[in-house]
Short mmCIF file of C-alpha atoms in Angstrom, two decimals:
data_model
loop_
_atom_site.label_atom_id
_atom_site.label_comp_id
_atom_site.label_asym_id
_atom_site.label_seq_id
_atom_site.Cartn_x
_atom_site.Cartn_y
_atom_site.Cartn_z
CA UNK A 294 40.97 -9.93 64.16
CA UNK A 295 43.94 -10.47 61.82
CA UNK A 296 43.62 -11.81 58.27
CA UNK A 297 44.69 -15.38 59.17
CA UNK A 298 42.02 -15.61 61.95
CA UNK A 299 39.32 -14.41 59.52
CA UNK A 300 40.21 -17.41 57.26
CA UNK A 301 40.20 -20.01 59.97
CA UNK A 302 37.36 -18.91 62.27
CA UNK A 303 33.70 -20.32 62.09
CA UNK A 304 30.99 -18.09 60.88
CA UNK A 305 27.19 -17.99 60.84
CA UNK A 306 24.80 -18.60 57.81
CA UNK A 307 22.39 -15.78 57.71
CA UNK A 308 19.58 -17.89 56.37
CA UNK A 309 19.67 -20.67 59.03
CA UNK A 310 21.73 -19.33 61.79
CA UNK A 311 24.05 -22.41 61.64
CA UNK A 312 27.77 -21.99 62.35
CA UNK A 313 30.15 -23.11 59.68
CA UNK A 314 33.83 -23.78 59.61
CA UNK A 315 35.97 -21.67 57.46
CA UNK A 316 36.42 -22.50 53.79
CA UNK A 317 39.25 -24.82 53.05
CA UNK A 318 41.47 -24.61 49.91
CA UNK A 319 39.42 -27.75 48.75
CA UNK A 320 36.18 -25.71 48.89
CA UNK A 321 37.70 -22.83 47.01
CA UNK A 322 38.73 -25.29 44.14
CA UNK A 323 35.27 -26.59 43.53
CA UNK A 324 33.59 -25.65 40.25
CA UNK A 325 30.32 -23.95 41.16
CA UNK A 326 27.33 -23.00 39.17
CA UNK A 327 26.97 -19.56 41.15
CA UNK A 328 29.37 -16.98 42.33
CA UNK A 329 28.19 -16.23 45.84
CA UNK A 330 25.45 -17.60 47.96
CA UNK A 331 24.96 -14.38 49.94
CA UNK A 332 22.87 -11.29 49.35
CA UNK A 333 21.53 -8.54 51.71
CA UNK A 334 18.47 -9.62 53.54
CA UNK A 335 15.90 -7.00 54.20
CA UNK A 336 14.58 -6.75 57.75
CA UNK A 337 11.20 -8.34 56.74
CA UNK A 338 13.23 -11.32 55.37
CA UNK A 339 15.19 -11.65 58.46
CA UNK A 340 11.99 -11.59 60.43
CA UNK A 341 10.38 -14.23 58.19
CA UNK A 342 13.30 -16.51 58.72
CA UNK A 343 13.25 -16.04 62.45
CA UNK A 344 9.58 -16.56 62.68
CA UNK A 345 9.04 -19.43 60.12
CA UNK A 346 12.46 -20.95 59.67
CA UNK A 347 11.80 -23.88 62.10
CA UNK A 348 8.69 -24.79 60.00
CA UNK A 349 10.22 -24.68 56.64
CA UNK A 350 13.94 -24.96 56.68
CA UNK A 351 15.79 -28.40 56.68
CA UNK A 352 18.97 -28.18 59.00
CA UNK A 353 21.86 -29.86 57.00
CA UNK A 354 25.06 -30.74 58.75
CA UNK A 355 27.91 -29.18 56.84
CA UNK A 356 30.98 -30.78 55.56
CA UNK A 357 33.47 -27.91 55.59
CA UNK A 358 31.75 -24.73 54.47
CA UNK A 359 28.40 -23.04 53.94
CA UNK A 360 26.01 -25.12 51.71
CA UNK A 361 28.16 -28.08 51.76
CA UNK A 362 26.66 -31.41 52.92
CA UNK A 363 28.09 -33.79 55.49
CA UNK A 364 28.35 -37.06 53.49
CA UNK A 365 26.87 -38.99 56.47
CA UNK A 366 23.72 -36.90 56.50
CA UNK A 367 20.51 -38.55 55.35
CA UNK A 368 17.41 -36.55 54.57
CA UNK A 369 14.28 -38.73 55.08
CA UNK A 370 11.41 -37.05 53.21
CA UNK A 371 8.82 -39.04 55.16
CA UNK A 372 10.28 -37.76 58.46
CA UNK A 373 10.83 -34.17 57.11
CA UNK A 374 7.20 -33.74 55.97
CA UNK A 375 5.59 -35.92 58.49
CA UNK A 376 3.92 -38.24 55.95
CA UNK A 377 4.31 -40.53 52.96
CA UNK A 378 3.50 -38.59 49.71
CA UNK A 379 4.88 -38.16 46.23
CA UNK A 380 7.86 -35.93 46.32
CA UNK A 381 9.00 -33.33 43.77
CA UNK A 382 12.46 -31.82 44.07
CA UNK A 383 13.24 -28.46 42.47
CA UNK A 384 16.75 -27.53 42.11
CA UNK A 385 17.46 -23.80 42.08
CA UNK A 386 13.78 -22.53 42.48
CA UNK A 387 14.91 -19.01 42.98
CA UNK A 388 12.17 -17.03 44.79
CA UNK A 389 9.96 -20.14 44.39
CA UNK A 390 7.19 -18.76 42.13
CA UNK A 391 6.65 -22.02 40.23
CA UNK A 392 7.27 -24.31 43.15
CA UNK A 393 4.86 -22.42 45.47
CA UNK A 394 2.08 -22.22 42.82
CA UNK A 395 2.47 -26.02 42.29
CA UNK A 396 2.43 -26.80 45.93
CA UNK A 397 -0.74 -24.73 46.47
CA UNK A 398 -2.46 -26.57 43.53
CA UNK A 399 -1.19 -29.95 44.72
CA UNK A 400 -1.64 -30.34 48.40
CA UNK A 401 -1.16 -34.14 48.44
CA UNK A 402 2.30 -33.80 46.96
CA UNK A 403 5.38 -32.56 48.95
CA UNK A 404 7.84 -30.20 47.42
CA UNK A 405 11.41 -29.85 48.30
CA UNK A 406 13.23 -26.71 47.22
CA UNK A 407 17.13 -26.95 46.96
CA UNK A 408 18.50 -23.44 46.96
CA UNK A 409 21.65 -21.62 47.91
CA UNK A 410 20.76 -17.96 47.69
CA UNK A 411 19.80 -16.49 51.13
CA UNK A 412 17.43 -13.90 49.63
CA UNK A 413 15.66 -16.50 47.61
CA UNK A 414 15.50 -18.85 50.50
CA UNK A 415 13.78 -15.89 52.59
CA UNK A 416 11.38 -15.37 49.72
CA UNK A 417 10.28 -18.98 49.73
CA UNK A 418 9.97 -19.32 53.46
CA UNK A 419 7.91 -15.92 53.67
CA UNK A 420 5.53 -16.74 50.82
CA UNK A 421 4.98 -20.41 52.08
CA UNK A 422 4.16 -19.07 55.45
CA UNK A 423 1.87 -16.40 54.17
CA UNK A 424 -0.12 -18.99 52.07
CA UNK A 425 0.07 -21.48 55.06
CA UNK A 426 1.56 -24.20 52.91
CA UNK A 427 2.40 -27.39 54.93
CA UNK A 428 3.82 -29.24 51.89
CA UNK A 429 6.81 -27.15 51.26
CA UNK A 430 10.47 -27.40 52.71
CA UNK A 431 13.60 -25.60 51.78
CA UNK A 432 17.05 -27.14 51.87
CA UNK A 433 19.89 -24.60 51.89
CA UNK A 434 22.43 -26.87 50.21
CA UNK A 435 24.65 -27.56 47.24
CA UNK A 436 22.31 -29.63 45.12
CA UNK A 437 25.12 -31.83 43.75
CA UNK A 438 26.03 -32.98 47.13
CA UNK A 439 22.45 -33.37 48.44
CA UNK A 440 21.44 -35.46 45.34
CA UNK A 441 24.73 -37.52 45.48
CA UNK A 442 24.52 -38.38 49.35
CA UNK A 443 21.73 -37.08 51.30
CA UNK A 444 18.46 -37.93 49.57
CA UNK A 445 17.44 -41.64 49.43
CA UNK A 446 17.75 -43.52 46.21
CA UNK A 447 14.49 -43.46 44.22
CA UNK A 448 12.67 -41.14 46.71
CA UNK A 449 11.45 -38.50 44.13
CA UNK A 450 8.58 -38.68 41.62
CA UNK A 451 9.97 -35.58 39.72
CA UNK A 452 12.98 -33.44 39.70
CA UNK A 453 12.75 -30.00 38.18
CA UNK A 454 15.72 -28.03 36.73
CA UNK A 455 14.15 -24.82 35.39
CA UNK A 456 16.16 -21.93 34.13
CA UNK A 457 19.51 -22.63 35.80
CA UNK A 458 22.08 -20.03 35.35
CA UNK A 459 23.43 -20.19 31.69
CA UNK A 460 26.93 -18.84 32.36
CA UNK A 461 27.08 -17.07 29.01
CA UNK A 462 30.74 -16.59 28.76
CA UNK A 463 32.67 -19.54 27.02
CA UNK A 464 35.17 -19.73 29.79
CA UNK A 465 32.43 -20.10 32.44
CA UNK A 466 30.57 -22.99 30.83
CA UNK A 467 32.19 -25.47 32.91
CA UNK A 468 30.02 -23.92 35.84
CA UNK A 469 26.83 -24.93 34.12
CA UNK A 470 24.77 -27.19 36.35
CA UNK A 471 23.40 -29.60 33.70
CA UNK A 472 26.02 -32.18 32.72
CA UNK A 473 26.23 -35.98 32.65
CA UNK A 474 27.39 -36.19 36.17
CA UNK A 475 24.44 -34.15 37.35
CA UNK A 476 22.02 -36.17 35.30
CA UNK A 477 23.38 -39.35 37.06
CA UNK A 478 22.51 -37.84 40.40
CA UNK A 479 19.03 -36.94 39.15
CA UNK A 480 18.61 -40.64 38.09
CA UNK A 481 19.80 -41.70 41.48
CA UNK A 482 16.92 -39.87 43.37
CA UNK A 483 14.29 -40.46 40.83
CA UNK A 484 11.96 -43.60 41.27
CA UNK A 485 11.51 -45.72 38.12
CA UNK A 486 9.07 -43.88 35.87
CA UNK A 487 9.98 -40.58 37.54
CA UNK A 488 10.21 -37.51 35.47
CA UNK A 489 13.05 -35.11 34.97
CA UNK A 490 11.85 -31.73 33.67
CA UNK A 491 14.22 -29.05 32.33
CA UNK A 492 13.70 -25.69 30.80
CA UNK A 493 15.97 -22.74 29.69
CA UNK A 494 15.60 -19.61 27.61
CA UNK A 495 19.17 -19.84 26.44
CA UNK A 496 19.71 -21.44 23.11
CA UNK A 497 23.09 -23.05 23.33
CA UNK A 498 22.27 -24.11 26.99
CA UNK A 499 19.18 -25.92 25.59
CA UNK A 500 21.34 -27.72 23.05
CA UNK A 501 23.82 -28.73 25.81
CA UNK A 502 20.92 -29.93 28.01
CA UNK A 503 19.51 -31.95 24.94
CA UNK A 504 22.89 -33.48 24.43
CA UNK A 505 23.07 -34.52 28.12
CA UNK A 506 19.61 -36.08 27.91
CA UNK A 507 20.54 -37.93 24.80
CA UNK A 508 23.73 -39.17 26.31
CA UNK A 509 22.16 -40.49 29.53
CA UNK A 510 19.30 -42.04 27.57
CA UNK A 511 21.70 -43.86 25.36
CA UNK A 512 23.14 -45.36 28.51
CA UNK A 513 19.74 -46.56 29.56
CA UNK A 514 19.24 -44.40 32.64
CA UNK A 515 16.36 -42.42 30.98
CA UNK A 516 13.75 -42.70 28.22
CA UNK A 517 13.84 -39.57 25.91
CA UNK A 518 10.24 -39.66 24.43
CA UNK A 519 10.60 -36.28 22.66
CA UNK A 520 13.73 -37.13 20.67
CA UNK A 521 13.44 -35.20 17.49
CA UNK A 522 10.23 -33.54 18.41
CA UNK A 523 9.55 -29.75 17.59
CA UNK A 524 12.65 -29.09 15.50
CA UNK A 525 10.93 -25.65 14.59
CA UNK A 526 12.06 -24.37 17.93
CA UNK A 527 15.55 -24.22 16.60
CA UNK A 528 14.65 -22.03 13.49
CA UNK A 529 14.62 -18.82 15.51
CA UNK A 530 18.12 -18.68 16.81
CA UNK A 531 19.20 -15.82 14.55
CA UNK A 532 16.82 -13.57 16.54
CA UNK A 533 18.44 -14.82 19.84
CA UNK A 534 21.87 -14.26 18.31
CA UNK A 535 21.10 -10.56 17.89
CA UNK A 536 20.59 -10.52 21.69
CA UNK A 537 23.95 -12.07 22.47
CA UNK A 538 22.50 -15.63 22.68
CA UNK A 539 23.94 -16.94 19.30
CA UNK A 540 24.29 -20.62 18.39
CA UNK A 541 27.36 -22.49 19.60
CA UNK A 542 29.45 -23.22 16.48
CA UNK A 543 29.69 -26.94 17.50
CA UNK A 544 25.91 -27.31 17.70
CA UNK A 545 23.48 -28.53 15.23
CA UNK A 546 21.79 -25.14 15.53
CA UNK A 547 18.65 -26.71 17.15
CA UNK A 548 17.14 -28.27 13.91
CA UNK A 549 17.40 -31.78 15.37
CA UNK A 550 14.44 -30.94 17.69
CA UNK A 551 14.04 -32.95 21.02
CA UNK A 552 11.92 -30.50 22.74
CA UNK A 553 8.90 -31.05 24.85
CA UNK A 554 5.64 -29.07 25.02
CA UNK A 555 5.90 -26.38 27.62
CA UNK A 556 5.24 -28.05 31.07
CA UNK A 557 1.61 -26.91 32.08
CA UNK A 558 2.29 -27.33 35.66
CA UNK A 559 4.96 -24.55 35.64
CA UNK A 560 3.56 -21.14 36.58
CA UNK A 561 4.72 -18.44 34.11
CA UNK A 562 7.13 -16.69 36.34
CA UNK A 563 8.38 -13.15 36.05
CA UNK A 564 11.68 -14.44 34.85
CA UNK A 565 10.26 -16.76 32.12
CA UNK A 566 7.95 -13.91 31.10
CA UNK A 567 10.92 -11.45 30.71
CA UNK A 568 12.84 -13.97 28.56
CA UNK A 569 9.88 -14.17 26.27
CA UNK A 570 9.50 -10.35 26.17
CA UNK A 571 13.09 -10.16 25.24
CA UNK A 572 12.74 -12.39 22.33
CA UNK A 573 14.14 -15.58 23.67
CA UNK A 574 12.65 -18.86 23.08
CA UNK A 575 11.62 -21.21 26.08
CA UNK A 576 12.70 -24.75 25.38
CA UNK A 577 11.51 -27.49 27.62
CA UNK A 578 12.92 -31.03 27.79
CA UNK A 579 11.64 -34.09 29.58
CA UNK A 580 13.25 -37.37 30.42
CA UNK A 581 11.74 -40.45 32.13
CA UNK A 582 13.62 -42.56 34.60
CA UNK A 583 13.90 -46.22 33.48
CA UNK A 584 14.33 -49.29 35.63
CA UNK A 585 18.00 -49.61 34.91
CA UNK A 586 20.12 -50.14 37.94
CA UNK A 587 22.39 -47.37 39.12
CA UNK A 588 26.10 -47.63 39.04
CA UNK A 589 27.47 -49.03 42.40
CA UNK A 590 29.31 -45.76 43.13
CA UNK A 591 25.94 -43.89 43.25
CA UNK A 592 24.47 -46.31 45.79
CA UNK A 593 27.27 -47.78 47.87
CA UNK A 594 29.92 -45.05 48.36
CA UNK A 595 28.94 -41.53 49.14
CA UNK A 596 32.51 -40.40 48.95
CA UNK A 597 32.99 -41.71 45.50
CA UNK A 598 29.65 -40.30 44.43
CA UNK A 599 30.61 -36.81 45.55
CA UNK A 600 34.15 -36.97 43.91
CA UNK A 601 32.62 -38.02 40.55
CA UNK A 602 30.49 -34.85 40.29
CA UNK A 603 32.13 -31.74 39.05
CA UNK A 604 30.73 -30.01 42.19
CA UNK A 605 28.20 -27.70 40.38
CA UNK A 606 25.74 -25.98 42.84
CA UNK A 607 22.30 -24.64 42.27
CA UNK A 608 21.73 -21.01 41.09
CA UNK A 609 18.98 -19.43 39.07
CA UNK A 610 19.74 -16.31 36.93
CA UNK A 611 17.40 -13.47 37.69
CA UNK A 612 15.66 -15.27 40.67
#
Protein backbone atom coordinates (compact mmCIF):
# COMPACT_ATOMS: atom_id res chain seq x y z
CA UNK A 1 0.00 0.00 0.00
CA UNK A 2 1.45 3.41 -0.91
CA UNK A 3 1.65 6.34 1.52
CA UNK A 4 -1.41 8.06 0.10
CA UNK A 5 -3.50 4.95 0.54
CA UNK A 6 -2.38 4.60 4.15
CA UNK A 7 -3.74 8.05 4.93
CA UNK A 8 -7.11 7.52 3.28
CA UNK A 9 -8.09 3.96 4.12
CA UNK A 10 -10.25 2.89 7.05
CA UNK A 11 -8.67 1.09 9.98
CA UNK A 12 -9.76 -0.90 13.02
CA UNK A 13 -9.87 0.17 16.66
CA UNK A 14 -8.05 -2.50 18.67
CA UNK A 15 -10.23 -1.97 21.75
CA UNK A 16 -13.63 -2.20 20.09
CA UNK A 17 -13.02 -3.74 16.68
CA UNK A 18 -14.81 -0.81 15.04
CA UNK A 19 -13.65 0.44 11.67
CA UNK A 20 -12.81 4.12 11.46
CA UNK A 21 -12.20 6.48 8.56
CA UNK A 22 -8.75 7.93 8.13
CA UNK A 23 -7.90 11.07 10.07
CA UNK A 24 -8.67 14.29 8.28
CA UNK A 25 -6.66 17.51 8.45
CA UNK A 26 -9.34 18.84 10.82
CA UNK A 27 -8.70 15.99 13.23
CA UNK A 28 -4.94 16.56 13.23
CA UNK A 29 -5.53 20.24 14.01
CA UNK A 30 -7.46 19.56 17.23
CA UNK A 31 -5.90 20.37 20.57
CA UNK A 32 -5.76 17.13 22.53
CA UNK A 33 -4.96 16.37 26.15
CA UNK A 34 -3.08 13.19 25.26
CA UNK A 35 -0.57 12.31 22.56
CA UNK A 36 -1.77 8.90 21.39
CA UNK A 37 -4.69 6.68 22.29
CA UNK A 38 -2.87 3.49 21.45
CA UNK A 39 -0.61 1.14 23.33
CA UNK A 40 0.32 -2.46 22.87
CA UNK A 41 -2.28 -4.82 24.27
CA UNK A 42 -1.11 -8.02 25.89
CA UNK A 43 -2.66 -11.28 24.76
CA UNK A 44 -4.67 -11.46 27.99
CA UNK A 45 -6.04 -7.96 27.39
CA UNK A 46 -7.05 -8.84 23.85
CA UNK A 47 -8.76 -11.94 25.22
CA UNK A 48 -10.61 -9.91 27.86
CA UNK A 49 -11.93 -7.50 25.24
CA UNK A 50 -12.98 -10.37 23.00
CA UNK A 51 -14.73 -12.18 25.84
CA UNK A 52 -16.30 -9.28 27.74
CA UNK A 53 -16.35 -6.33 25.35
CA UNK A 54 -20.00 -6.81 24.44
CA UNK A 55 -20.96 -6.59 28.12
CA UNK A 56 -18.92 -3.54 29.07
CA UNK A 57 -18.06 -1.44 26.01
CA UNK A 58 -20.46 1.16 24.62
CA UNK A 59 -20.17 1.25 20.83
CA UNK A 60 -19.91 4.87 19.68
CA UNK A 61 -20.47 5.91 16.05
CA UNK A 62 -17.44 7.92 14.98
CA UNK A 63 -17.36 11.29 13.31
CA UNK A 64 -14.14 11.09 11.30
CA UNK A 65 -11.47 9.27 13.33
CA UNK A 66 -10.85 7.06 16.34
CA UNK A 67 -12.39 8.32 19.60
CA UNK A 68 -14.41 11.02 17.86
CA UNK A 69 -18.19 11.02 18.36
CA UNK A 70 -20.83 11.33 15.68
CA UNK A 71 -22.76 14.47 16.71
CA UNK A 72 -26.07 12.69 16.03
CA UNK A 73 -25.29 9.91 18.51
CA UNK A 74 -27.23 9.91 21.80
CA UNK A 75 -26.11 7.74 24.71
CA UNK A 76 -29.13 6.89 26.85
CA UNK A 77 -27.83 5.74 30.27
CA UNK A 78 -31.06 3.96 31.12
CA UNK A 79 -30.85 1.95 27.92
CA UNK A 80 -27.13 1.24 28.32
CA UNK A 81 -27.44 0.03 31.93
CA UNK A 82 -30.93 -1.42 31.63
CA UNK A 83 -32.28 0.51 34.60
CA UNK A 84 -32.84 3.96 36.08
CA UNK A 85 -30.18 4.72 38.69
CA UNK A 86 -27.88 7.55 39.78
CA UNK A 87 -25.08 7.96 37.24
CA UNK A 88 -21.45 8.86 37.95
CA UNK A 89 -19.26 9.73 34.97
CA UNK A 90 -15.49 9.53 35.35
CA UNK A 91 -13.43 11.22 32.65
CA UNK A 92 -10.02 9.63 32.23
CA UNK A 93 -10.17 6.87 34.87
CA UNK A 94 -6.99 5.23 33.59
CA UNK A 95 -6.99 1.60 34.71
CA UNK A 96 -10.15 2.27 36.71
CA UNK A 97 -8.91 1.60 40.25
CA UNK A 98 -11.04 4.32 41.84
CA UNK A 99 -14.07 3.78 39.63
CA UNK A 100 -14.15 -0.01 40.07
CA UNK A 101 -13.79 0.24 43.85
CA UNK A 102 -16.64 2.76 43.98
CA UNK A 103 -18.80 0.61 41.71
CA UNK A 104 -18.29 -2.42 43.92
CA UNK A 105 -19.14 -0.40 47.04
CA UNK A 106 -22.21 1.22 45.44
CA UNK A 107 -24.14 -1.40 43.46
CA UNK A 108 -27.21 0.85 43.22
CA UNK A 109 -25.25 3.50 41.30
CA UNK A 110 -24.13 3.24 37.67
CA UNK A 111 -20.59 4.21 36.64
CA UNK A 112 -19.62 5.36 33.16
CA UNK A 113 -15.88 5.42 32.38
CA UNK A 114 -14.88 7.71 29.51
CA UNK A 115 -11.39 6.69 28.41
CA UNK A 116 -9.27 6.83 25.26
CA UNK A 117 -6.30 4.62 26.08
CA UNK A 118 -6.73 1.09 24.77
CA UNK A 119 -4.64 -0.51 27.51
CA UNK A 120 -6.63 1.32 30.18
CA UNK A 121 -9.91 0.29 28.55
CA UNK A 122 -8.78 -3.32 28.54
CA UNK A 123 -7.80 -3.14 32.22
CA UNK A 124 -11.20 -1.78 33.22
CA UNK A 125 -13.09 -4.37 31.20
CA UNK A 126 -10.96 -7.22 32.53
CA UNK A 127 -11.27 -6.12 36.17
CA UNK A 128 -15.00 -5.39 35.94
CA UNK A 129 -15.61 -8.84 34.49
CA UNK A 130 -13.45 -10.52 37.14
CA UNK A 131 -15.47 -8.79 39.86
CA UNK A 132 -18.76 -9.49 38.07
CA UNK A 133 -19.76 -5.83 38.19
CA UNK A 134 -22.93 -5.06 36.27
CA UNK A 135 -22.98 -1.32 37.03
CA UNK A 136 -19.91 -0.36 34.96
CA UNK A 137 -19.70 0.62 31.30
CA UNK A 138 -16.75 1.98 29.32
CA UNK A 139 -17.04 4.54 26.52
CA UNK A 140 -13.95 4.70 24.28
CA UNK A 141 -14.41 8.32 23.21
CA UNK A 142 -13.21 11.90 23.34
CA UNK A 143 -14.77 13.21 26.54
CA UNK A 144 -15.24 16.73 25.20
CA UNK A 145 -17.35 15.46 22.32
CA UNK A 146 -19.24 12.93 24.44
CA UNK A 147 -20.19 15.53 27.06
CA UNK A 148 -21.03 18.12 24.40
CA UNK A 149 -23.42 16.05 22.34
CA UNK A 150 -23.99 12.42 23.28
CA UNK A 151 -24.95 12.42 26.96
CA UNK A 152 -28.38 13.83 27.81
CA UNK A 153 -28.58 17.16 29.62
CA UNK A 154 -28.73 16.68 33.40
CA UNK A 155 -28.21 12.91 33.29
CA UNK A 156 -25.39 12.61 35.85
CA UNK A 157 -25.34 12.96 39.60
CA UNK A 158 -21.55 13.33 39.66
CA UNK A 159 -18.67 13.90 37.24
CA UNK A 160 -15.15 12.96 38.33
CA UNK A 161 -11.99 14.48 36.88
CA UNK A 162 -9.19 12.92 38.91
CA UNK A 163 -5.52 13.42 38.05
CA UNK A 164 -5.78 14.50 34.42
CA UNK A 165 -2.48 14.77 32.57
CA UNK A 166 -0.79 17.99 33.82
CA UNK A 167 1.10 18.63 30.58
CA UNK A 168 4.04 20.06 32.49
CA UNK A 169 5.74 22.09 29.77
CA UNK A 170 4.44 25.63 29.33
CA UNK A 171 3.95 25.22 25.59
CA UNK A 172 1.72 22.21 26.19
CA UNK A 173 -0.62 23.74 28.76
CA UNK A 174 -3.21 24.44 26.11
CA UNK A 175 -3.70 20.66 26.11
CA UNK A 176 -4.86 20.56 29.70
CA UNK A 177 -8.34 19.13 29.98
CA UNK A 178 -9.77 21.42 32.66
CA UNK A 179 -10.71 24.82 31.25
CA UNK A 180 -13.89 26.89 31.20
CA UNK A 181 -15.18 25.22 28.05
CA UNK A 182 -14.82 21.79 29.63
CA UNK A 183 -16.47 23.06 32.82
CA UNK A 184 -19.48 24.19 30.79
CA UNK A 185 -19.79 20.68 29.36
CA UNK A 186 -19.62 19.19 32.85
CA UNK A 187 -22.41 21.59 33.84
CA UNK A 188 -24.38 20.39 30.81
CA UNK A 189 -24.50 16.75 31.92
CA UNK A 190 -24.86 17.33 35.68
CA UNK A 191 -28.31 17.45 37.21
CA UNK A 192 -29.05 20.44 39.49
CA UNK A 193 -27.33 19.68 42.78
CA UNK A 194 -24.90 17.34 41.04
CA UNK A 195 -21.26 17.28 42.09
CA UNK A 196 -18.12 17.89 40.05
CA UNK A 197 -15.10 16.42 41.82
CA UNK A 198 -11.55 17.21 40.76
CA UNK A 199 -8.12 16.27 42.07
CA UNK A 200 -4.51 16.72 41.02
CA UNK A 201 -1.04 16.32 42.50
CA UNK A 202 0.41 19.08 40.32
CA UNK A 203 0.42 22.48 42.06
CA UNK A 204 0.05 24.85 39.14
CA UNK A 205 -2.64 22.67 37.60
CA UNK A 206 -4.50 22.78 40.92
CA UNK A 207 -4.40 26.56 40.76
CA UNK A 208 -5.64 26.47 37.19
CA UNK A 209 -8.48 24.17 38.20
CA UNK A 210 -9.36 26.52 41.05
CA UNK A 211 -9.38 29.49 38.68
CA UNK A 212 -11.75 27.59 36.38
CA UNK A 213 -14.09 26.63 39.23
CA UNK A 214 -14.09 30.22 40.47
CA UNK A 215 -14.86 31.54 36.99
CA UNK A 216 -17.79 29.22 36.28
CA UNK A 217 -19.11 29.78 39.80
CA UNK A 218 -19.06 33.52 39.20
CA UNK A 219 -21.18 32.89 36.11
CA UNK A 220 -23.71 30.99 38.22
CA UNK A 221 -23.26 27.50 36.78
CA UNK A 222 -21.78 26.10 39.99
CA UNK A 223 -21.65 26.77 43.71
CA UNK A 224 -18.13 26.69 45.16
CA UNK A 225 -18.62 25.89 48.86
CA UNK A 226 -14.90 25.56 49.65
CA UNK A 227 -13.81 28.93 48.26
CA UNK A 228 -10.96 30.10 50.47
CA UNK A 229 -10.79 26.84 52.43
CA UNK A 230 -7.56 25.10 53.49
CA UNK A 231 -5.04 27.75 52.40
CA UNK A 232 -2.33 25.77 54.21
CA UNK A 233 -2.25 23.44 51.20
CA UNK A 234 -0.49 26.21 49.32
CA UNK A 235 2.35 26.60 51.81
CA UNK A 236 4.40 23.60 50.71
CA UNK A 237 4.95 24.48 47.06
CA UNK A 238 8.67 25.05 47.59
CA UNK A 239 9.01 21.30 48.19
CA UNK A 240 7.20 20.62 44.95
CA UNK A 241 9.38 23.20 43.22
CA UNK A 242 12.42 21.10 44.02
CA UNK A 243 10.77 18.30 42.08
CA UNK A 244 10.07 20.32 38.97
CA UNK A 245 6.57 21.30 40.04
CA UNK A 246 7.23 24.92 40.87
CA UNK A 247 4.61 27.65 41.14
CA UNK A 248 3.33 29.44 38.10
CA UNK A 249 4.68 33.03 38.32
CA UNK A 250 1.19 34.33 37.60
CA UNK A 251 -0.47 32.32 40.37
CA UNK A 252 -1.24 33.41 43.94
CA UNK A 253 1.00 30.50 45.08
CA UNK A 254 -1.93 28.65 46.52
CA UNK A 255 -2.41 30.84 49.61
CA UNK A 256 -5.95 31.74 48.54
CA UNK A 257 -7.11 28.27 49.49
CA UNK A 258 -10.21 26.87 47.85
CA UNK A 259 -9.45 23.22 48.45
CA UNK A 260 -11.84 20.51 49.57
CA UNK A 261 -11.22 17.70 51.99
CA UNK A 262 -9.97 14.63 50.16
CA UNK A 263 -12.95 12.79 48.66
CA UNK A 264 -13.43 9.77 50.92
CA UNK A 265 -15.12 7.85 48.11
CA UNK A 266 -11.92 7.80 46.04
CA UNK A 267 -9.77 4.76 46.61
CA UNK A 268 -6.10 5.58 47.15
CA UNK A 269 -4.78 4.42 43.80
CA UNK A 270 -1.20 3.48 43.00
CA UNK A 271 -0.84 6.71 41.05
CA UNK A 272 -2.06 8.91 43.91
CA UNK A 273 0.10 7.03 46.41
CA UNK A 274 3.14 7.52 44.19
CA UNK A 275 2.53 11.27 44.06
CA UNK A 276 2.39 11.41 47.85
CA UNK A 277 5.55 9.30 48.15
CA UNK A 278 7.36 11.69 45.82
CA UNK A 279 6.45 14.67 47.99
CA UNK A 280 3.60 16.14 45.98
CA UNK A 281 0.47 17.49 47.63
CA UNK A 282 -2.89 16.11 46.56
CA UNK A 283 -5.44 18.89 46.13
CA UNK A 284 -9.16 18.21 45.76
CA UNK A 285 -11.81 20.63 44.51
CA UNK A 286 -15.58 20.33 44.60
CA UNK A 287 -18.24 22.29 42.73
CA UNK A 288 -22.02 21.88 42.94
CA UNK A 289 -24.26 22.37 39.91
CA UNK A 290 -26.81 25.11 40.39
CA UNK A 291 -30.26 25.47 38.84
CA UNK A 292 -29.03 28.08 36.37
CA UNK A 293 -30.07 27.37 32.81
CA UNK A 294 -27.45 26.45 30.26
CA UNK A 295 -26.50 28.61 27.31
CA UNK A 296 -28.71 27.67 24.33
CA UNK A 297 -25.67 26.46 22.38
CA UNK A 298 -25.11 23.69 24.91
CA UNK A 299 -28.66 22.43 24.55
CA UNK A 300 -29.94 23.21 21.08
CA UNK A 301 -26.97 22.94 18.72
CA UNK A 302 -24.61 20.01 18.93
CA UNK A 303 -22.36 21.35 16.21
CA UNK A 304 -22.03 24.71 17.96
CA UNK A 305 -21.35 23.01 21.28
CA UNK A 306 -18.50 21.02 19.76
CA UNK A 307 -16.94 24.01 18.04
CA UNK A 308 -16.96 26.04 21.26
CA UNK A 309 -14.79 23.47 23.03
CA UNK A 310 -11.03 23.56 22.46
CA UNK A 311 -11.27 19.82 21.72
CA UNK A 312 -9.35 18.44 24.72
CA UNK A 313 -9.69 14.70 25.19
CA UNK A 314 -9.22 12.46 28.18
CA UNK A 315 -5.97 11.07 29.39
CA UNK A 316 -4.56 10.32 32.84
CA UNK A 317 -0.86 10.53 33.48
CA UNK A 318 0.57 7.34 34.88
CA UNK A 319 -2.62 5.33 34.39
